[in-house]
Amino acid sequence: MTATIIDGKAFALGLRERVAGEVARFTAAIGRKPGLAVVLVGDDPASAVYVRSKHKATVAAGMESFEHRLPADTSQDVLLALVDRLNADASVDGILVQLPLPPQIDERAVITRIDPDKDVDGFHPVNAGRLASGLAGFVPCTPLGCLMLLKDQRADLAGLDAVVVGRSNIVGKPMAALLLKESCTVTIAHSKTHDLSSVVRRADIVVAAVGRPQMIKGDWIKPGALVIDVGINRTEDGLVGDVDFDSAASVAGAITPVPGGVGPMTIACLMHNTLVSAARAEGFALDEDAL
Ligand code: NDP
């Protein structure tokens, strides 16, 4: 193995500590804690686990956690009314509606109802537009975490060839926008891309967000490339990423493992975004260098 293994768990822990430090400064100066409201509809076990970890991380960061659990048969109107209340509540800086939602509820309708200035998940089309236009908004947590890991490896990404495999609204597209902002030359690949292995082979940075176990092989990777594996795939052998870790790690310059790479960054970035939202709401100057 030649690659540096990027320790996302350790980086996320450090980020959470730095966020907690700024939360303490905010709370002392403003007289209230930043607040994150998480809404869970139904009893999907995976969603319940995510909501519990978000609650724990919020409290550990010194922020207020507001949990709203609604039954699986909740109507869209009832959920939208809750979102309206949270939008109007000055103690709530961030609103997160855990996806997926039950079939009677239109996810788009709910996401677009959230005040874009409290949309700490960064899924609202206004925030997607802000990111695309270079305006301040909220960047979805997973790609934001990927960018932080990349910049920790190499502070200046300008001019590098970046290939993002996957074009979802929550990972691929915002990731590509962030890399473009860093002045990378960005290619977005997807299921219709011809000769994917050749496209990936020219990349100095590969971000894999596909959802196909170990699809990207070591002989697709340019020697020395930075490889970020967003994929989380449950297989008989446990959790694996979209990259074939063993073969890729013998070629890449640095690579994230699964688990312990990108995964822990997502919640850490949610804490980061909630703090940023509170600071904007109160006109509080964050120490950006501390974050
Ligand atoms: P989506 O299913 O929304 O998107 C997958 C993308 O991969 C699509 O754009 C699709 O292309 C593309 N794709 C599918 N098959 C191929 C193929 N054979 N070749 C090239 N491209 C292909 O997934 P998400 O973006 O939501 O998630 C991607 C992965 O990341 C999943 O494993 C998910 O579990 C994981 N994830 C991890 C997170 C974390 O915290 N670490 C957070 C979010 C996601 P097309 O558009 O043409 O269909």
Tab-separated table of C-alpha atoms and ligand atoms in Angstrom:
chain	number	residue	atom	x	y	z
A	1	MET	CA	0.000	0.000	0.000
A	2	THR	CA	1.377	3.400	-0.941
A	3	ALA	CA	-1.525	5.763	-0.274
A	4	THR	CA	-2.003	7.918	2.778
A	5	ILE	CA	-5.190	6.750	4.490
A	6	ILE	CA	-7.318	9.823	5.142
A	7	ASP	CA	-8.664	9.559	8.686
A	8	GLY	CA	-12.086	11.157	8.365
A	9	LYS	CA	-13.041	10.050	11.852
A	10	ALA	CA	-10.177	11.971	13.438
A	11	PHE	CA	-10.724	15.017	11.197
A	12	ALA	CA	-14.454	15.036	12.037
A	13	LEU	CA	-13.707	14.822	15.745
A	14	GLY	CA	-11.361	17.795	15.461
A	15	LEU	CA	-13.952	19.787	13.492
A	16	ARG	CA	-16.620	19.023	16.077
A	17	GLU	CA	-14.314	20.256	18.835
A	18	ARG	CA	-13.561	23.463	16.937
A	19	VAL	CA	-17.290	24.004	16.323
A	20	ALA	CA	-17.966	23.443	20.046
A	21	GLY	CA	-15.374	26.104	20.868
A	22	GLU	CA	-17.085	28.642	18.613
A	23	VAL	CA	-20.519	27.608	19.954
A	24	ALA	CA	-19.298	28.437	23.466
A	25	ARG	CA	-18.112	31.875	22.311
A	26	PHE	CA	-21.438	32.469	20.515
A	27	THR	CA	-23.493	31.436	23.552
A	28	ALA	CA	-21.497	33.637	25.929
A	29	ALA	CA	-21.842	36.657	23.634
A	30	ILE	CA	-25.455	36.253	22.461
A	31	GLY	CA	-27.054	34.682	25.534
A	32	ARG	CA	-28.597	31.704	23.774
A	33	LYS	CA	-27.361	28.501	22.191
A	34	PRO	CA	-27.543	27.797	18.456
A	35	GLY	CA	-30.498	25.459	17.863
A	36	LEU	CA	-31.043	22.572	15.442
A	37	ALA	CA	-34.503	21.094	14.863
A	38	VAL	CA	-34.615	17.575	13.441
A	39	VAL	CA	-37.903	16.174	12.173
A	40	LEU	CA	-38.422	12.434	11.823
A	41	VAL	CA	-41.590	11.106	10.214
A	42	GLY	CA	-42.304	7.406	10.737
A	43	ASP	CA	-40.111	4.726	12.240
A	44	ASP	CA	-37.588	3.730	9.576
A	45	PRO	CA	-34.830	2.158	11.716
A	46	ALA	CA	-31.898	3.605	9.700
A	47	SER	CA	-33.421	7.114	9.887
A	48	ALA	CA	-33.967	6.707	13.637
A	49	VAL	CA	-30.264	5.873	14.057
A	50	TYR	CA	-29.224	8.957	12.024
A	51	VAL	CA	-31.562	11.209	14.033
A	52	ARG	CA	-30.196	9.861	17.315
A	53	SER	CA	-26.581	10.509	16.235
A	54	LYS	CA	-27.481	14.029	15.101
A	55	HIS	CA	-29.147	14.719	18.463
A	56	LYS	CA	-26.097	13.456	20.376
A	57	ALA	CA	-23.672	15.470	18.239
A	58	THR	CA	-25.787	18.628	18.633
A	59	VAL	CA	-25.852	18.355	22.421
A	60	ALA	CA	-22.138	17.466	22.516
A	61	ALA	CA	-21.376	20.646	20.542
A	62	GLY	CA	-23.200	22.707	23.194
A	63	MET	CA	-26.171	23.452	20.936
A	64	GLU	CA	-29.897	23.096	21.561
A	65	SER	CA	-31.457	20.020	19.946
A	66	PHE	CA	-35.183	20.087	19.152
A	67	GLU	CA	-36.506	16.691	18.101
A	68	HIS	CA	-39.885	16.285	16.446
A	69	ARG	CA	-41.122	12.731	15.898
A	70	LEU	CA	-44.292	12.345	13.867
A	71	PRO	CA	-46.211	9.149	13.078
A	72	ALA	CA	-45.768	7.425	9.691
A	73	ASP	CA	-49.297	8.418	8.610
A	74	THR	CA	-48.674	12.169	9.122
A	75	SER	CA	-50.218	14.224	6.324
A	76	GLN	CA	-48.176	16.607	4.208
A	77	ASP	CA	-50.201	19.567	5.552
A	78	VAL	CA	-49.349	18.693	9.146
A	79	LEU	CA	-45.647	18.406	8.305
A	80	LEU	CA	-45.675	21.692	6.360
A	81	ALA	CA	-47.380	23.398	9.322
A	82	LEU	CA	-44.574	22.167	11.602
A	83	VAL	CA	-41.955	23.470	9.137
A	84	ASP	CA	-43.748	26.850	9.155
A	85	ARG	CA	-43.591	26.959	12.962
A	86	LEU	CA	-39.887	26.096	12.968
A	87	ASN	CA	-39.219	28.721	10.279
A	88	ALA	CA	-40.827	31.322	12.564
A	89	ASP	CA	-39.080	30.176	15.761
A	90	ALA	CA	-36.098	32.420	16.546
A	91	SER	CA	-34.491	29.757	18.759
A	92	VAL	CA	-34.208	27.419	15.738
A	93	ASP	CA	-31.230	28.155	13.472
A	94	GLY	CA	-31.250	24.948	11.487
A	95	ILE	CA	-34.082	22.719	10.276
A	96	LEU	CA	-33.472	19.218	9.029
A	97	VAL	CA	-36.242	16.934	7.836
A	98	GLN	CA	-34.873	13.400	7.787
A	99	LEU	CA	-35.303	11.711	4.408
A	100	PRO	CA	-36.814	9.527	3.062
A	101	LEU	CA	-40.370	10.627	3.857
A	102	PRO	CA	-43.420	8.335	3.698
A	103	PRO	CA	-45.071	8.047	0.249
A	104	GLN	CA	-48.015	10.374	1.010
A	105	ILE	CA	-45.566	13.282	1.430
A	106	ASP	CA	-43.846	15.067	-1.460
A	107	GLU	CA	-40.208	15.576	-0.408
A	108	ARG	CA	-39.762	18.502	-2.809
A	109	ALA	CA	-42.722	20.339	-1.247
A	110	VAL	CA	-41.217	19.931	2.220
A	111	ILE	CA	-37.663	20.886	1.284
A	112	THR	CA	-38.801	24.007	-0.547
A	113	ARG	CA	-40.949	25.044	2.444
A	114	ILE	CA	-37.895	25.277	4.739
A	115	ASP	CA	-36.571	28.831	5.078
A	116	PRO	CA	-33.406	28.732	2.884
A	117	ASP	CA	-31.579	30.600	5.664
A	118	LYS	CA	-32.303	27.694	8.054
A	119	ASP	CA	-31.716	24.965	5.471
A	120	VAL	CA	-28.544	23.575	7.058
A	121	ASP	CA	-28.762	20.449	4.868
A	122	GLY	CA	-28.347	22.725	1.829
A	123	PHE	CA	-31.026	20.872	-0.167
A	124	HIS	CA	-33.275	23.870	-0.931
A	125	PRO	CA	-33.057	24.939	-4.594
A	126	VAL	CA	-32.224	28.475	-3.404
A	127	ASN	CA	-29.086	27.112	-1.731
A	128	ALA	CA	-28.229	25.022	-4.803
A	129	GLY	CA	-28.550	28.244	-6.835
A	130	ARG	CA	-26.442	30.202	-4.368
A	131	LEU	CA	-23.692	27.576	-4.565
A	132	ALA	CA	-23.814	27.588	-8.365
A	133	SER	CA	-23.651	31.420	-8.408
A	134	GLY	CA	-20.913	31.783	-5.798
A	135	LEU	CA	-23.196	33.339	-3.160
A	136	ALA	CA	-23.149	32.564	0.565
A	137	GLY	CA	-25.685	29.902	1.489
A	138	PHE	CA	-25.531	26.376	2.836
A	139	VAL	CA	-23.560	23.628	1.139
A	140	PRO	CA	-24.837	20.039	1.586
A	141	CYS	CA	-22.928	18.421	4.441
A	142	THR	CA	-21.420	15.389	2.671
A	143	PRO	CA	-19.720	17.240	-0.220
A	144	LEU	CA	-18.647	20.001	2.188
A	145	GLY	CA	-16.952	17.312	4.304
A	146	CYS	CA	-15.287	15.830	1.210
A	147	LEU	CA	-13.882	19.228	0.280
A	148	MET	CA	-12.506	19.747	3.799
A	149	LEU	CA	-10.720	16.375	3.625
A	150	LEU	CA	-9.291	17.211	0.192
A	151	LYS	CA	-8.038	20.631	1.300
A	152	ASP	CA	-6.464	19.079	4.356
A	153	GLN	CA	-4.395	16.927	1.978
A	154	ARG	CA	-3.612	19.721	-0.457
A	155	ALA	CA	-4.459	23.317	0.394
A	156	ASP	CA	-4.428	24.505	-3.230
A	157	LEU	CA	-6.513	22.417	-5.625
A	158	ALA	CA	-6.389	24.942	-8.498
A	159	GLY	CA	-5.800	23.465	-11.929
A	160	LEU	CA	-6.228	19.843	-10.873
A	161	ASP	CA	-8.393	17.524	-12.961
A	162	ALA	CA	-11.328	16.391	-10.814
A	163	VAL	CA	-13.773	13.658	-11.768
A	164	VAL	CA	-16.953	13.322	-9.733
A	165	VAL	CA	-18.751	10.040	-10.380
A	166	GLY	CA	-22.448	10.564	-9.592
A	167	ARG	CA	-24.723	13.543	-10.216
A	168	SER	CA	-27.237	13.509	-7.361
A	169	ASN	CA	-28.460	16.802	-5.951
A	170	ILE	CA	-27.137	15.939	-2.505
A	171	VAL	CA	-23.624	14.744	-3.387
A	172	GLY	CA	-22.425	14.749	-7.006
A	173	LYS	CA	-23.684	18.117	-8.259
A	174	PRO	CA	-22.742	20.201	-5.187
A	175	MET	CA	-19.358	18.409	-5.045
A	176	ALA	CA	-18.684	19.408	-8.648
A	177	ALA	CA	-19.697	23.010	-7.886
A	178	LEU	CA	-17.340	23.140	-4.889
A	179	LEU	CA	-14.418	21.768	-6.908
A	180	LEU	CA	-15.103	24.274	-9.680
A	181	LYS	CA	-15.027	27.032	-7.061
A	182	GLU	CA	-11.564	25.718	-6.093
A	183	SER	CA	-10.566	26.167	-9.770
A	184	CYS	CA	-10.353	22.472	-10.580
A	185	THR	CA	-11.158	21.304	-14.097
A	186	VAL	CA	-14.278	19.325	-13.306
A	187	THR	CA	-15.897	16.389	-15.078
A	188	ILE	CA	-19.160	14.913	-13.816
A	189	ALA	CA	-19.602	11.253	-14.770
A	190	HIS	CA	-22.817	9.246	-14.415
A	191	SER	CA	-24.528	6.076	-15.576
A	192	LYS	CA	-24.532	7.192	-19.232
A	193	THR	CA	-20.819	8.114	-19.330
A	194	HIS	CA	-18.878	6.241	-22.026
A	195	ASP	CA	-15.662	4.496	-21.041
A	196	LEU	CA	-15.807	5.516	-17.382
A	197	SER	CA	-12.467	3.897	-16.544
A	198	SER	CA	-10.631	6.188	-19.016
A	199	VAL	CA	-12.434	9.240	-17.659
A	200	VAL	CA	-11.466	8.360	-14.078
A	201	ARG	CA	-7.866	7.535	-15.107
A	202	ARG	CA	-7.093	11.149	-16.016
A	203	ALA	CA	-8.244	12.500	-12.645
A	204	ASP	CA	-5.967	14.028	-10.038
A	205	ILE	CA	-9.027	13.987	-7.742
A	206	VAL	CA	-11.673	11.260	-7.860
A	207	VAL	CA	-14.875	11.592	-5.855
A	208	ALA	CA	-16.997	8.445	-6.044
A	209	ALA	CA	-20.686	8.900	-5.128
A	210	VAL	CA	-22.428	6.113	-6.971
A	211	GLY	CA	-23.773	3.499	-4.577
A	212	ARG	CA	-22.162	0.486	-6.336
A	213	PRO	CA	-19.875	-1.654	-4.202
A	214	GLN	CA	-16.186	-1.453	-5.191
A	215	MET	CA	-16.990	-0.373	-8.753
A	216	ILE	CA	-13.897	1.819	-9.188
A	217	LYS	CA	-10.808	-0.365	-9.472
A	218	GLY	CA	-7.190	0.367	-8.715
A	219	ASP	CA	-6.197	0.279	-12.395
A	220	TRP	CA	-8.653	3.147	-13.037
A	221	ILE	CA	-6.719	5.403	-10.673
A	222	LYS	CA	-3.943	7.749	-11.811
A	223	PRO	CA	-0.846	7.193	-9.661
A	224	GLY	CA	-0.788	9.706	-6.816
A	225	ALA	CA	-4.448	10.759	-7.204
A	226	LEU	CA	-6.580	11.884	-4.237
A	227	VAL	CA	-9.504	9.478	-3.911
A	228	ILE	CA	-12.621	10.319	-1.900
A	229	ASP	CA	-15.084	7.468	-1.526
A	230	VAL	CA	-18.585	8.632	-0.553
A	231	GLY	CA	-20.253	5.274	-1.193
A	232	ILE	CA	-21.807	3.324	1.642
A	233	ASN	CA	-22.784	-0.150	0.495
A	234	ARG	CA	-23.893	-2.947	2.784
A	235	THR	CA	-22.570	-6.294	1.530
A	236	GLU	CA	-22.095	-9.761	3.011
A	237	ASP	CA	-18.549	-8.658	3.865
A	238	GLY	CA	-19.811	-5.598	5.754
A	239	LEU	CA	-19.731	-1.941	4.713
A	240	VAL	CA	-17.765	-1.154	1.557
A	241	GLY	CA	-17.369	1.950	-0.566
A	242	ASP	CA	-17.711	2.570	-4.300
A	243	VAL	CA	-13.939	2.205	-4.672
A	244	ASP	CA	-12.104	-1.106	-4.505
A	245	PHE	CA	-10.035	0.048	-1.555
A	246	ASP	CA	-7.204	-2.509	-1.589
A	247	SER	CA	-6.303	-2.136	-5.261
A	248	ALA	CA	-6.842	1.661	-5.259
A	249	ALA	CA	-4.731	2.193	-2.138
A	250	SER	CA	-1.697	0.725	-3.906
A	251	VAL	CA	-1.884	3.436	-6.612
A	252	ALA	CA	-3.506	6.530	-5.060
A	253	GLY	CA	-1.634	9.267	-3.236
A	254	ALA	CA	-4.324	9.427	-0.554
A	255	ILE	CA	-7.649	7.675	-0.087
A	256	THR	CA	-10.586	7.645	2.331
A	257	PRO	CA	-11.535	4.288	3.847
A	258	VAL	CA	-15.121	3.046	4.272
A	259	PRO	CA	-16.109	3.206	7.067
A	260	GLY	CA	-14.127	5.959	8.796
A	261	GLY	CA	-13.621	8.299	5.838
A	262	VAL	CA	-16.364	10.569	4.524
A	263	GLY	CA	-19.138	9.160	6.758
A	264	PRO	CA	-18.175	10.901	10.038
A	265	MET	CA	-17.701	14.217	8.199
A	266	THR	CA	-21.390	14.542	7.346
A	267	ILE	CA	-22.633	15.086	10.905
A	268	ALA	CA	-19.616	17.246	11.768
A	269	CYS	CA	-20.488	19.509	8.809
A	270	LEU	CA	-24.124	19.638	9.941
A	271	MET	CA	-22.888	21.044	13.259
A	272	HIS	CA	-20.700	23.482	11.324
A	273	ASN	CA	-23.609	24.653	9.164
A	274	THR	CA	-25.899	25.116	12.184
A	275	LEU	CA	-23.294	27.249	13.920
A	276	VAL	CA	-22.829	29.310	10.742
A	277	SER	CA	-26.605	29.800	10.509
A	278	ALA	CA	-26.840	31.018	14.115
A	279	ALA	CA	-23.905	33.367	13.607
A	280	ARG	CA	-25.522	34.860	10.481
A	281	ALA	CA	-28.870	35.257	12.253
A	282	GLU	CA	-27.283	37.171	15.127
A	283	GLY	CA	-24.586	39.030	13.170
A	284	PHE	CA	-21.939	37.227	15.234
A	285	ALA	CA	-18.439	37.095	13.726
A	286	LEU	CA	-17.072	33.553	13.732
A	287	ASP	CA	-13.362	32.920	13.893
A	288	GLU	CA	-13.159	31.309	10.430
A	289	ASP	CA	-9.539	30.295	11.055
A	290	ALA	CA	-10.674	28.306	14.104
A	291	LEU	CA	-13.014	26.300	11.885
B	1	NDP	P1	-27.929	8.478	-6.041
B	1	NDP	O1	-28.449	7.096	-6.222
B	1	NDP	O2	-28.860	9.614	-5.874
B	1	NDP	O3	-26.952	8.818	-7.274
B	1	NDP	C1	-26.063	7.882	-7.780
B	1	NDP	C2	-25.353	8.441	-8.974
B	1	NDP	O4	-24.463	7.455	-9.468
B	1	NDP	C3	-26.301	8.819	-10.121
B	1	NDP	O5	-25.960	10.073	-10.636
B	1	NDP	C4	-26.066	7.717	-11.155
B	1	NDP	O6	-26.151	8.148	-12.485
B	1	NDP	C5	-24.630	7.332	-10.874
B	1	NDP	N1	-24.385	5.951	-11.297
B	1	NDP	C6	-25.127	4.853	-11.057
B	1	NDP	N2	-24.571	3.783	-11.645
B	1	NDP	C7	-23.470	4.203	-12.296
B	1	NDP	C8	-22.493	3.569	-13.093
B	1	NDP	N3	-22.534	2.268	-13.340
B	1	NDP	N4	-21.508	4.330	-13.598
B	1	NDP	C9	-21.437	5.638	-13.345
B	1	NDP	N5	-22.345	6.302	-12.596
B	1	NDP	C10	-23.351	5.594	-12.074
B	1	NDP	O7	-26.916	8.363	-4.804
B	1	NDP	P2	-26.355	9.477	-3.784
B	1	NDP	O8	-25.607	10.529	-4.504
B	1	NDP	O9	-27.417	9.862	-2.837
B	1	NDP	O10	-25.332	8.561	-2.969
B	1	NDP	C11	-24.225	7.939	-3.589
B	1	NDP	C12	-23.553	7.024	-2.577
B	1	NDP	O11	-23.070	7.796	-1.495
B	1	NDP	C13	-24.456	5.959	-1.950
B	1	NDP	O12	-23.678	4.802	-1.693
B	1	NDP	C14	-24.866	6.586	-0.634
B	1	NDP	O13	-25.176	5.604	0.353
B	1	NDP	C15	-23.614	7.324	-0.271
B	1	NDP	N6	-23.850	8.488	0.592
B	1	NDP	C16	-23.023	8.624	1.663
B	1	NDP	C17	-23.156	9.706	2.505
B	1	NDP	C18	-22.209	9.835	3.641
B	1	NDP	O14	-22.507	10.457	4.625
B	1	NDP	N7	-21.003	9.296	3.541
B	1	NDP	C19	-24.212	10.696	2.330
B	1	NDP	C20	-24.964	10.531	1.099
B	1	NDP	C21	-24.783	9.441	0.290
B	1	NDP	P3	-27.531	8.649	-13.191
B	1	NDP	O15	-27.761	10.022	-12.646
B	1	NDP	O16	-27.207	8.631	-14.637
B	1	NDP	O17	-28.572	7.665	-12.780
